[in-house]
PDB file of C-alpha atoms in Angstrom:
ATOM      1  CA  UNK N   1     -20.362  11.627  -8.530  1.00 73.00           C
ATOM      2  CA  UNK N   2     -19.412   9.488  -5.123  1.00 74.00           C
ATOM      3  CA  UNK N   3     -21.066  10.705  -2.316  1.00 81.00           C
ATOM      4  CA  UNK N   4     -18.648  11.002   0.784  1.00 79.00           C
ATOM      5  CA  UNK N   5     -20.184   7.546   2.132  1.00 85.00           C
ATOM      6  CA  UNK N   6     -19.330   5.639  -1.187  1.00 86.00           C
ATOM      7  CA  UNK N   7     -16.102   7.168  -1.259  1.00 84.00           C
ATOM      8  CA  UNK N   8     -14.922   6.114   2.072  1.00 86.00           C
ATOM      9  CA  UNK N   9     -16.407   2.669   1.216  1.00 90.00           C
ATOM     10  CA  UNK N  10     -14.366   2.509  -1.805  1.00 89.00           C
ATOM     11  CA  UNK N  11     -11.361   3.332   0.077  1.00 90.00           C
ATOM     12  CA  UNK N  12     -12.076   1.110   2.762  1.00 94.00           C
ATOM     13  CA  UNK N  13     -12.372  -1.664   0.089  1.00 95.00           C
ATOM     14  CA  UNK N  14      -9.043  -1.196  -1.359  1.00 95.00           C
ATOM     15  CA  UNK N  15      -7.568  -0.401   2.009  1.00 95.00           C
ATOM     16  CA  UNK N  16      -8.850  -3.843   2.999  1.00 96.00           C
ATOM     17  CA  UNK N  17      -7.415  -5.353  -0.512  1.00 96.00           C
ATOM     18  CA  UNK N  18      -4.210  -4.139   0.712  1.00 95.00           C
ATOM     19  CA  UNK N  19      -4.249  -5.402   3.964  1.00 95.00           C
ATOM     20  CA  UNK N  20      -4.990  -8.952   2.498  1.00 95.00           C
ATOM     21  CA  UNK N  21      -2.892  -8.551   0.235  1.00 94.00           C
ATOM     22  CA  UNK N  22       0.235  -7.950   2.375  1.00 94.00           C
ATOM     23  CA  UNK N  23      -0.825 -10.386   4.775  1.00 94.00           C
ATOM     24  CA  UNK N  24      -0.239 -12.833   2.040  1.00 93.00           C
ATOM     25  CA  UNK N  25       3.373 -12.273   2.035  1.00 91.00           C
ATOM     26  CA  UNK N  26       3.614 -11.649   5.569  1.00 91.00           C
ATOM     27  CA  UNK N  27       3.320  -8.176   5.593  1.00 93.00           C
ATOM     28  CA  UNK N  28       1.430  -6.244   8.264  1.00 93.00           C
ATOM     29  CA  UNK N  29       1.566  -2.558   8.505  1.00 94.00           C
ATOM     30  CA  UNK N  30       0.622  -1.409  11.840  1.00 92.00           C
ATOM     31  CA  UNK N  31      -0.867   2.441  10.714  1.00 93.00           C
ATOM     32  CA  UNK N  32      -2.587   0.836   7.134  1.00 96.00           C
ATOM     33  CA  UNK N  33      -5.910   3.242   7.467  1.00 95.00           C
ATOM     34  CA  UNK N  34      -8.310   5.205   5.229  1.00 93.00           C
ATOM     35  CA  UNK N  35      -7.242   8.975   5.473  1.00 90.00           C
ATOM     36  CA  UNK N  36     -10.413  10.174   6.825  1.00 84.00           C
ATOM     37  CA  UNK N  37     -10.221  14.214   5.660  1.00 86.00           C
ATOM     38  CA  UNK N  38      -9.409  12.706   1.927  1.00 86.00           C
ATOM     39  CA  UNK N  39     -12.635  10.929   1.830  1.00 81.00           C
ATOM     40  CA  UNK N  40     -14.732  13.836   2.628  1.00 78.00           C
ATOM     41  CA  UNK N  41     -13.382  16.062   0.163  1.00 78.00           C
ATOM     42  CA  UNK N  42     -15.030  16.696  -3.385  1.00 76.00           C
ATOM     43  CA  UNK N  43     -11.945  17.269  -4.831  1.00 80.00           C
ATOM     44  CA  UNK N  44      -9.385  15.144  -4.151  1.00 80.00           C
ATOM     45  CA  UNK N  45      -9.484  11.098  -4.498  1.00 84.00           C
ATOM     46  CA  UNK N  46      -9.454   9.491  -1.155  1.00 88.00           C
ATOM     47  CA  UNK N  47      -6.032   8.266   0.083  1.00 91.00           C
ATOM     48  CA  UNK N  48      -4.930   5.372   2.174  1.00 93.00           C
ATOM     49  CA  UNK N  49      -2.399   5.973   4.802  1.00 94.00           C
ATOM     50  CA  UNK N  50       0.199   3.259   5.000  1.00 93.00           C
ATOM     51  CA  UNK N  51       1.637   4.639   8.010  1.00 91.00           C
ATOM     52  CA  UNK N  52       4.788   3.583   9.963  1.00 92.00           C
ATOM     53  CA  UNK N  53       5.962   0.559  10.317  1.00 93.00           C
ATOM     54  CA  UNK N  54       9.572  -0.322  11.597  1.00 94.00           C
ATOM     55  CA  UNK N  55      12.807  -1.321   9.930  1.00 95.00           C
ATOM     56  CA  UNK N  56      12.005  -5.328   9.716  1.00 95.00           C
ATOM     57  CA  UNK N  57       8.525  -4.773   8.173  1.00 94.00           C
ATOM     58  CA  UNK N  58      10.063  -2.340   5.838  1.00 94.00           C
ATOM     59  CA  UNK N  59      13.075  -4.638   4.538  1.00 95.00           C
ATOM     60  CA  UNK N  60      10.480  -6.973   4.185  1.00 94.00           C
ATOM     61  CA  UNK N  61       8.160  -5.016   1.815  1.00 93.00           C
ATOM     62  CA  UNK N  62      11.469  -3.955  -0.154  1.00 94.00           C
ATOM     63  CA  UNK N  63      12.086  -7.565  -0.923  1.00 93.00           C
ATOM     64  CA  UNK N  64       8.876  -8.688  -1.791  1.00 91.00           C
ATOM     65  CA  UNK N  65       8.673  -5.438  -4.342  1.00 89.00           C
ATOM     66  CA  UNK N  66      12.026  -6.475  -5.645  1.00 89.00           C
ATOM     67  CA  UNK N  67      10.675 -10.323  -6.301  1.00 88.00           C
ATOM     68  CA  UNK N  68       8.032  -8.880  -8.047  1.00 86.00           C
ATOM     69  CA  UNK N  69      10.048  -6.626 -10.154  1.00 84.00           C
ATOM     70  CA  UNK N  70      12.453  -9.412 -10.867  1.00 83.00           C
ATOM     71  CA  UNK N  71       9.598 -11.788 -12.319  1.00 84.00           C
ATOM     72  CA  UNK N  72       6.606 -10.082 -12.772  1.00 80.00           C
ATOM     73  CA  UNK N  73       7.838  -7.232 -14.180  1.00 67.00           C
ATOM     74  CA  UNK N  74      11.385  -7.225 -16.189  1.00 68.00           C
ATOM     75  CA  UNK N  75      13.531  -4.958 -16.085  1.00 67.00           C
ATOM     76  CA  UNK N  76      12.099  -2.703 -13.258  1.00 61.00           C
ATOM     77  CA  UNK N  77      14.055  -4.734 -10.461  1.00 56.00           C
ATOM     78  CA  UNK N  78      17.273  -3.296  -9.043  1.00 60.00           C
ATOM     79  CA  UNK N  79      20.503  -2.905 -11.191  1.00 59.00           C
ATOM     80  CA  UNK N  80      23.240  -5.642 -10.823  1.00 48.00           C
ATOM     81  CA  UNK N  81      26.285  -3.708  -9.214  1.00 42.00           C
ATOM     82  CA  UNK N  82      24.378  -0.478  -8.610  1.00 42.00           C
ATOM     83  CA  UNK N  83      26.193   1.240  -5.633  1.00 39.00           C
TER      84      UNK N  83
END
């Protein structure tokens, strides 16, 4: 079992992942932290808050998920025509 330490390590890890990961494609959330209470529970997996951004950063991330749906992953993009 993870002591509380490790765990927010390990969240801090992929939190940072994330954050390099998004800065890759221009991406920067503003709130992108490690839940704090989530790490120190024995119970629950720790969670990383993505936070608020505002309406540019978010169109942003939508089209970069769409890309990847389009050519990493076939047929989980959007539907042609969907209304």
């Amino acid at each position: 079992m993870l002591t509380a330490r490790d765990r927010v390590r390990q969240a801090e890890g992929v939190m940072a992942e994330l954050h390099a990961a998004l800065q890759e494609v221009g991406i920067t959330l503003p709130s992108l932290c490690v839940d704090p209470v989530s790490c120190a529970s024995s119970v629950m997996a720790p969670l990383v808050e993505l936070g608020r951004c505002n309406l540019d950063t978010a169109q942003r991330l939508t089209d970069v998920l769409v890309d990847y749906a389009k050519t990493a992953a076939p047929g989980h993009g959007p539907k042609e025509g969907r209304r």
